[in-house]
Amino acid sequence: MEAKAQVRHLRMSPMKARRVVDLIRGKSTAEALDILRFAPQAASEPVRKLVESAIANARVKADQAGERFDERELAVSAAFVDEGPTMKRFQPRAQGRAFQIKKRSSHVTVVVAPVKK
């Protein structure tokens, strides 16, 4: 039984978040959490929380269905980052000009599922 968790409007550019998500795709959840715990990127903390949330969602789904649940059998089956809305800000520059600053955001989705044997 697969479970999904999402974080929307994460104030981080999708490019930076994809670097972290690419590290955990296809790994077991325990290994993914270890990788994220020690990754130096700033996006690793929200992605780690997201993986933990997906594991908790899988536990709840298994309890509702009356199935056996073992966290060690789960793996990150899908993980992707979509682009969220971009906030546009202006910074004053020399001689009355304005420079546009784009504050990007992202939508991160993680899906965990039991490993196929």
mmCIF file with all atom_site columns, C-alpha atoms in Angstrom:
data_model
loop_
_atom_site.group_PDB
_atom_site.id
_atom_site.type_symbol
_atom_site.label_atom_id
_atom_site.label_alt_id
_atom_site.label_comp_id
_atom_site.label_asym_id
_atom_site.label_entity_id
_atom_site.label_seq_id
_atom_site.pdbx_PDB_ins_code
_atom_site.Cartn_x
_atom_site.Cartn_y
_atom_site.Cartn_z
_atom_site.occupancy
_atom_site.B_iso_or_equiv
_atom_site.pdbx_formal_charge
_atom_site.auth_seq_id
_atom_site.auth_comp_id
_atom_site.auth_asym_id
_atom_site.auth_atom_id
_atom_site.pdbx_PDB_model_num
ATOM 1   C CA . MET A 1 1   ? 0.000  0.000  0.000   1.00 0.00 ? 1   MET A CA 1
ATOM 2   C CA . GLU A 1 2   ? 1.565  3.249  -1.062  1.00 0.00 ? 2   GLU A CA 1
ATOM 3   C CA . ALA A 1 3   ? 1.276  6.553  0.755   1.00 0.00 ? 3   ALA A CA 1
ATOM 4   C CA . LYS A 1 4   ? 1.929  10.096 -0.398  1.00 0.00 ? 4   LYS A CA 1
ATOM 5   C CA . ALA A 1 5   ? 2.951  13.328 1.299   1.00 0.00 ? 5   ALA A CA 1
ATOM 6   C CA . GLN A 1 6   ? 3.216  16.806 -0.203  1.00 0.00 ? 6   GLN A CA 1
ATOM 7   C CA . VAL A 1 7   ? 4.560  20.159 0.805   1.00 0.00 ? 7   VAL A CA 1
ATOM 8   C CA . ARG A 1 8   ? 3.289  23.090 -1.205  1.00 0.00 ? 8   ARG A CA 1
ATOM 9   C CA . HIS A 1 9   ? 4.663  26.633 -1.492  1.00 0.00 ? 9   HIS A CA 1
ATOM 10  C CA . LEU A 1 10  ? 8.070  25.675 -0.075  1.00 0.00 ? 10  LEU A CA 1
ATOM 11  C CA . ARG A 1 11  ? 10.121 28.888 -0.249  1.00 0.00 ? 11  ARG A CA 1
ATOM 12  C CA . MET A 1 12  ? 13.019 27.336 -2.110  1.00 0.00 ? 12  MET A CA 1
ATOM 13  C CA . SER A 1 13  ? 13.779 27.263 -5.785  1.00 0.00 ? 13  SER A CA 1
ATOM 14  C CA . PRO A 1 14  ? 12.819 24.001 -7.515  1.00 0.00 ? 14  PRO A CA 1
ATOM 15  C CA . MET A 1 15  ? 16.348 23.584 -8.825  1.00 0.00 ? 15  MET A CA 1
ATOM 16  C CA . LYS A 1 16  ? 17.795 23.505 -5.294  1.00 0.00 ? 16  LYS A CA 1
ATOM 17  C CA . ALA A 1 17  ? 15.075 21.163 -4.030  1.00 0.00 ? 17  ALA A CA 1
ATOM 18  C CA . ARG A 1 18  ? 15.565 18.756 -6.968  1.00 0.00 ? 18  ARG A CA 1
ATOM 19  C CA . ARG A 1 19  ? 19.232 18.309 -6.028  1.00 0.00 ? 19  ARG A CA 1
ATOM 20  C CA . VAL A 1 20  ? 18.137 16.853 -2.688  1.00 0.00 ? 20  VAL A CA 1
ATOM 21  C CA . VAL A 1 21  ? 15.164 14.843 -3.968  1.00 0.00 ? 21  VAL A CA 1
ATOM 22  C CA . ASP A 1 22  ? 17.365 13.154 -6.585  1.00 0.00 ? 22  ASP A CA 1
ATOM 23  C CA . LEU A 1 23  ? 19.523 11.758 -3.749  1.00 0.00 ? 23  LEU A CA 1
ATOM 24  C CA . ILE A 1 24  ? 16.685 9.734  -2.192  1.00 0.00 ? 24  ILE A CA 1
ATOM 25  C CA . ARG A 1 25  ? 14.610 8.525  -5.144  1.00 0.00 ? 25  ARG A CA 1
ATOM 26  C CA . GLY A 1 26  ? 14.462 4.711  -5.162  1.00 0.00 ? 26  GLY A CA 1
ATOM 27  C CA . LYS A 1 27  ? 16.173 4.277  -1.777  1.00 0.00 ? 27  LYS A CA 1
ATOM 28  C CA . SER A 1 28  ? 14.688 2.586  1.283   1.00 0.00 ? 28  SER A CA 1
ATOM 29  C CA . THR A 1 29  ? 13.101 5.000  3.729   1.00 0.00 ? 29  THR A CA 1
ATOM 30  C CA . ALA A 1 30  ? 15.677 4.326  6.446   1.00 0.00 ? 30  ALA A CA 1
ATOM 31  C CA . GLU A 1 31  ? 18.524 5.005  4.025   1.00 0.00 ? 31  GLU A CA 1
ATOM 32  C CA . ALA A 1 32  ? 16.764 8.107  2.672   1.00 0.00 ? 32  ALA A CA 1
ATOM 33  C CA . LEU A 1 33  ? 16.326 9.527  6.180   1.00 0.00 ? 33  LEU A CA 1
ATOM 34  C CA . ASP A 1 34  ? 20.015 8.916  6.942   1.00 0.00 ? 34  ASP A CA 1
ATOM 35  C CA . ILE A 1 35  ? 21.067 10.640 3.714   1.00 0.00 ? 35  ILE A CA 1
ATOM 36  C CA . LEU A 1 36  ? 18.827 13.624 4.411   1.00 0.00 ? 36  LEU A CA 1
ATOM 37  C CA . ARG A 1 37  ? 19.905 13.914 8.046   1.00 0.00 ? 37  ARG A CA 1
ATOM 38  C CA . PHE A 1 38  ? 23.535 14.476 7.014   1.00 0.00 ? 38  PHE A CA 1
ATOM 39  C CA . ALA A 1 39  ? 23.079 16.295 3.697   1.00 0.00 ? 39  ALA A CA 1
ATOM 40  C CA . PRO A 1 40  ? 24.471 19.847 3.850   1.00 0.00 ? 40  PRO A CA 1
ATOM 41  C CA . GLN A 1 41  ? 21.804 21.387 1.595   1.00 0.00 ? 41  GLN A CA 1
ATOM 42  C CA . ALA A 1 42  ? 19.127 23.583 3.168   1.00 0.00 ? 42  ALA A CA 1
ATOM 43  C CA . ALA A 1 43  ? 16.363 21.671 1.355   1.00 0.00 ? 43  ALA A CA 1
ATOM 44  C CA . SER A 1 44  ? 17.249 18.442 3.151   1.00 0.00 ? 44  SER A CA 1
ATOM 45  C CA . GLU A 1 45  ? 15.341 19.359 6.341   1.00 0.00 ? 45  GLU A CA 1
ATOM 46  C CA . PRO A 1 46  ? 11.907 19.971 4.750   1.00 0.00 ? 46  PRO A CA 1
ATOM 47  C CA . VAL A 1 47  ? 12.357 16.914 2.506   1.00 0.00 ? 47  VAL A CA 1
ATOM 48  C CA . ARG A 1 48  ? 13.311 14.783 5.551   1.00 0.00 ? 48  ARG A CA 1
ATOM 49  C CA . LYS A 1 49  ? 10.151 15.948 7.338   1.00 0.00 ? 49  LYS A CA 1
ATOM 50  C CA . LEU A 1 50  ? 8.180  15.107 4.208   1.00 0.00 ? 50  LEU A CA 1
ATOM 51  C CA . VAL A 1 51  ? 9.562  11.542 4.073   1.00 0.00 ? 51  VAL A CA 1
ATOM 52  C CA . GLU A 1 52  ? 8.704  11.087 7.760   1.00 0.00 ? 52  GLU A CA 1
ATOM 53  C CA . SER A 1 53  ? 5.186  12.346 7.041   1.00 0.00 ? 53  SER A CA 1
ATOM 54  C CA . ALA A 1 54  ? 4.798  9.885  4.153   1.00 0.00 ? 54  ALA A CA 1
ATOM 55  C CA . ILE A 1 55  ? 5.880  7.036  6.464   1.00 0.00 ? 55  ILE A CA 1
ATOM 56  C CA . ALA A 1 56  ? 3.313  8.147  9.045   1.00 0.00 ? 56  ALA A CA 1
ATOM 57  C CA . ASN A 1 57  ? 0.644  8.315  6.321   1.00 0.00 ? 57  ASN A CA 1
ATOM 58  C CA . ALA A 1 58  ? 1.519  4.736  5.305   1.00 0.00 ? 58  ALA A CA 1
ATOM 59  C CA . ARG A 1 59  ? 1.179  3.629  8.942   1.00 0.00 ? 59  ARG A CA 1
ATOM 60  C CA . VAL A 1 60  ? -2.286 5.214  9.194   1.00 0.00 ? 60  VAL A CA 1
ATOM 61  C CA . LYS A 1 61  ? -3.408 3.659  5.889   1.00 0.00 ? 61  LYS A CA 1
ATOM 62  C CA . ALA A 1 62  ? -2.216 0.218  7.039   1.00 0.00 ? 62  ALA A CA 1
ATOM 63  C CA . ASP A 1 63  ? -4.040 0.593  10.366  1.00 0.00 ? 63  ASP A CA 1
ATOM 64  C CA . GLN A 1 64  ? -7.267 1.594  8.614   1.00 0.00 ? 64  GLN A CA 1
ATOM 65  C CA . ALA A 1 65  ? -7.019 -1.363 6.243   1.00 0.00 ? 65  ALA A CA 1
ATOM 66  C CA . GLY A 1 66  ? -6.095 -3.764 9.059   1.00 0.00 ? 66  GLY A CA 1
ATOM 67  C CA . GLU A 1 67  ? -2.837 -4.745 7.386   1.00 0.00 ? 67  GLU A CA 1
ATOM 68  C CA . ARG A 1 68  ? 0.540  -5.485 8.917   1.00 0.00 ? 68  ARG A CA 1
ATOM 69  C CA . PHE A 1 69  ? 2.930  -2.502 8.848   1.00 0.00 ? 69  PHE A CA 1
ATOM 70  C CA . ASP A 1 70  ? 6.713  -2.663 8.819   1.00 0.00 ? 70  ASP A CA 1
ATOM 71  C CA . GLU A 1 71  ? 8.564  0.580  8.241   1.00 0.00 ? 71  GLU A CA 1
ATOM 72  C CA . ARG A 1 72  ? 11.719 -1.259 7.103   1.00 0.00 ? 72  ARG A CA 1
ATOM 73  C CA . GLU A 1 73  ? 9.918  -2.626 4.030   1.00 0.00 ? 73  GLU A CA 1
ATOM 74  C CA . LEU A 1 74  ? 9.091  0.848  2.665   1.00 0.00 ? 74  LEU A CA 1
ATOM 75  C CA . ALA A 1 75  ? 11.036 2.585  -0.098  1.00 0.00 ? 75  ALA A CA 1
ATOM 76  C CA . VAL A 1 76  ? 10.745 5.958  -1.787  1.00 0.00 ? 76  VAL A CA 1
ATOM 77  C CA . SER A 1 77  ? 8.998  4.886  -4.981  1.00 0.00 ? 77  SER A CA 1
ATOM 78  C CA . ALA A 1 78  ? 8.514  8.397  -6.393  1.00 0.00 ? 78  ALA A CA 1
ATOM 79  C CA . ALA A 1 79  ? 9.783  11.826 -5.460  1.00 0.00 ? 79  ALA A CA 1
ATOM 80  C CA . PHE A 1 80  ? 9.490  14.934 -7.575  1.00 0.00 ? 80  PHE A CA 1
ATOM 81  C CA . VAL A 1 81  ? 9.540  18.714 -7.381  1.00 0.00 ? 81  VAL A CA 1
ATOM 82  C CA . ASP A 1 82  ? 7.186  20.971 -9.307  1.00 0.00 ? 82  ASP A CA 1
ATOM 83  C CA . GLU A 1 83  ? 7.482  24.715 -9.664  1.00 0.00 ? 83  GLU A CA 1
ATOM 84  C CA . GLY A 1 84  ? 5.227  26.787 -7.429  1.00 0.00 ? 84  GLY A CA 1
ATOM 85  C CA . PRO A 1 85  ? 4.219  30.436 -7.756  1.00 0.00 ? 85  PRO A CA 1
ATOM 86  C CA . THR A 1 86  ? 6.954  33.030 -8.143  1.00 0.00 ? 86  THR A CA 1
ATOM 87  C CA . MET A 1 87  ? 6.829  36.227 -6.098  1.00 0.00 ? 87  MET A CA 1
ATOM 88  C CA . LYS A 1 88  ? 8.156  39.183 -8.047  1.00 0.00 ? 88  LYS A CA 1
ATOM 89  C CA . ARG A 1 89  ? 9.959  41.926 -6.140  1.00 0.00 ? 89  ARG A CA 1
ATOM 90  C CA . PHE A 1 90  ? 11.820 45.014 -7.331  1.00 0.00 ? 90  PHE A CA 1
ATOM 91  C CA . GLN A 1 91  ? 15.154 46.316 -6.132  1.00 0.00 ? 91  GLN A CA 1
ATOM 92  C CA . PRO A 1 92  ? 16.149 49.887 -6.864  1.00 0.00 ? 92  PRO A CA 1
ATOM 93  C CA . ARG A 1 93  ? 19.288 50.308 -8.975  1.00 0.00 ? 93  ARG A CA 1
ATOM 94  C CA . ALA A 1 94  ? 21.406 53.198 -10.110 1.00 0.00 ? 94  ALA A CA 1
ATOM 95  C CA . GLN A 1 95  ? 19.990 56.122 -12.110 1.00 0.00 ? 95  GLN A CA 1
ATOM 96  C CA . GLY A 1 96  ? 16.346 55.384 -11.312 1.00 0.00 ? 96  GLY A CA 1
ATOM 97  C CA . ARG A 1 97  ? 16.285 51.891 -12.767 1.00 0.00 ? 97  ARG A CA 1
ATOM 98  C CA . ALA A 1 98  ? 14.661 48.875 -11.127 1.00 0.00 ? 98  ALA A CA 1
ATOM 99  C CA . PHE A 1 99  ? 15.906 45.307 -11.015 1.00 0.00 ? 99  PHE A CA 1
ATOM 100 C CA . GLN A 1 100 ? 13.438 42.422 -10.749 1.00 0.00 ? 100 GLN A CA 1
ATOM 101 C CA . ILE A 1 101 ? 14.006 39.753 -8.095  1.00 0.00 ? 101 ILE A CA 1
ATOM 102 C CA . LYS A 1 102 ? 12.173 36.441 -8.534  1.00 0.00 ? 102 LYS A CA 1
ATOM 103 C CA . LYS A 1 103 ? 11.499 34.614 -5.267  1.00 0.00 ? 103 LYS A CA 1
ATOM 104 C CA . ARG A 1 104 ? 10.707 31.108 -6.423  1.00 0.00 ? 104 ARG A CA 1
ATOM 105 C CA . SER A 1 105 ? 8.775  28.423 -4.595  1.00 0.00 ? 105 SER A CA 1
ATOM 106 C CA . SER A 1 106 ? 8.225  24.730 -5.145  1.00 0.00 ? 106 SER A CA 1
ATOM 107 C CA . HIS A 1 107 ? 5.766  21.909 -4.553  1.00 0.00 ? 107 HIS A CA 1
ATOM 108 C CA . VAL A 1 108 ? 7.514  18.718 -3.360  1.00 0.00 ? 108 VAL A CA 1
ATOM 109 C CA . THR A 1 109 ? 5.820  15.294 -3.464  1.00 0.00 ? 109 THR A CA 1
ATOM 110 C CA . VAL A 1 110 ? 7.129  12.039 -1.976  1.00 0.00 ? 110 VAL A CA 1
ATOM 111 C CA . VAL A 1 111 ? 5.479  8.628  -2.445  1.00 0.00 ? 111 VAL A CA 1
ATOM 112 C CA . VAL A 1 112 ? 6.520  5.629  -0.359  1.00 0.00 ? 112 VAL A CA 1
ATOM 113 C CA . ALA A 1 113 ? 5.530  2.045  -1.147  1.00 0.00 ? 113 ALA A CA 1
ATOM 114 C CA . PRO A 1 114 ? 6.551  -1.447 -0.016  1.00 0.00 ? 114 PRO A CA 1
ATOM 115 C CA . VAL A 1 115 ? 9.506  -2.928 -1.875  1.00 0.00 ? 115 VAL A CA 1
ATOM 116 C CA . LYS A 1 116 ? 8.439  -5.349 -4.594  1.00 0.00 ? 116 LYS A CA 1
ATOM 117 C CA . LYS A 1 117 ? 9.985  -8.792 -4.079  1.00 0.00 ? 117 LYS A CA 1
#
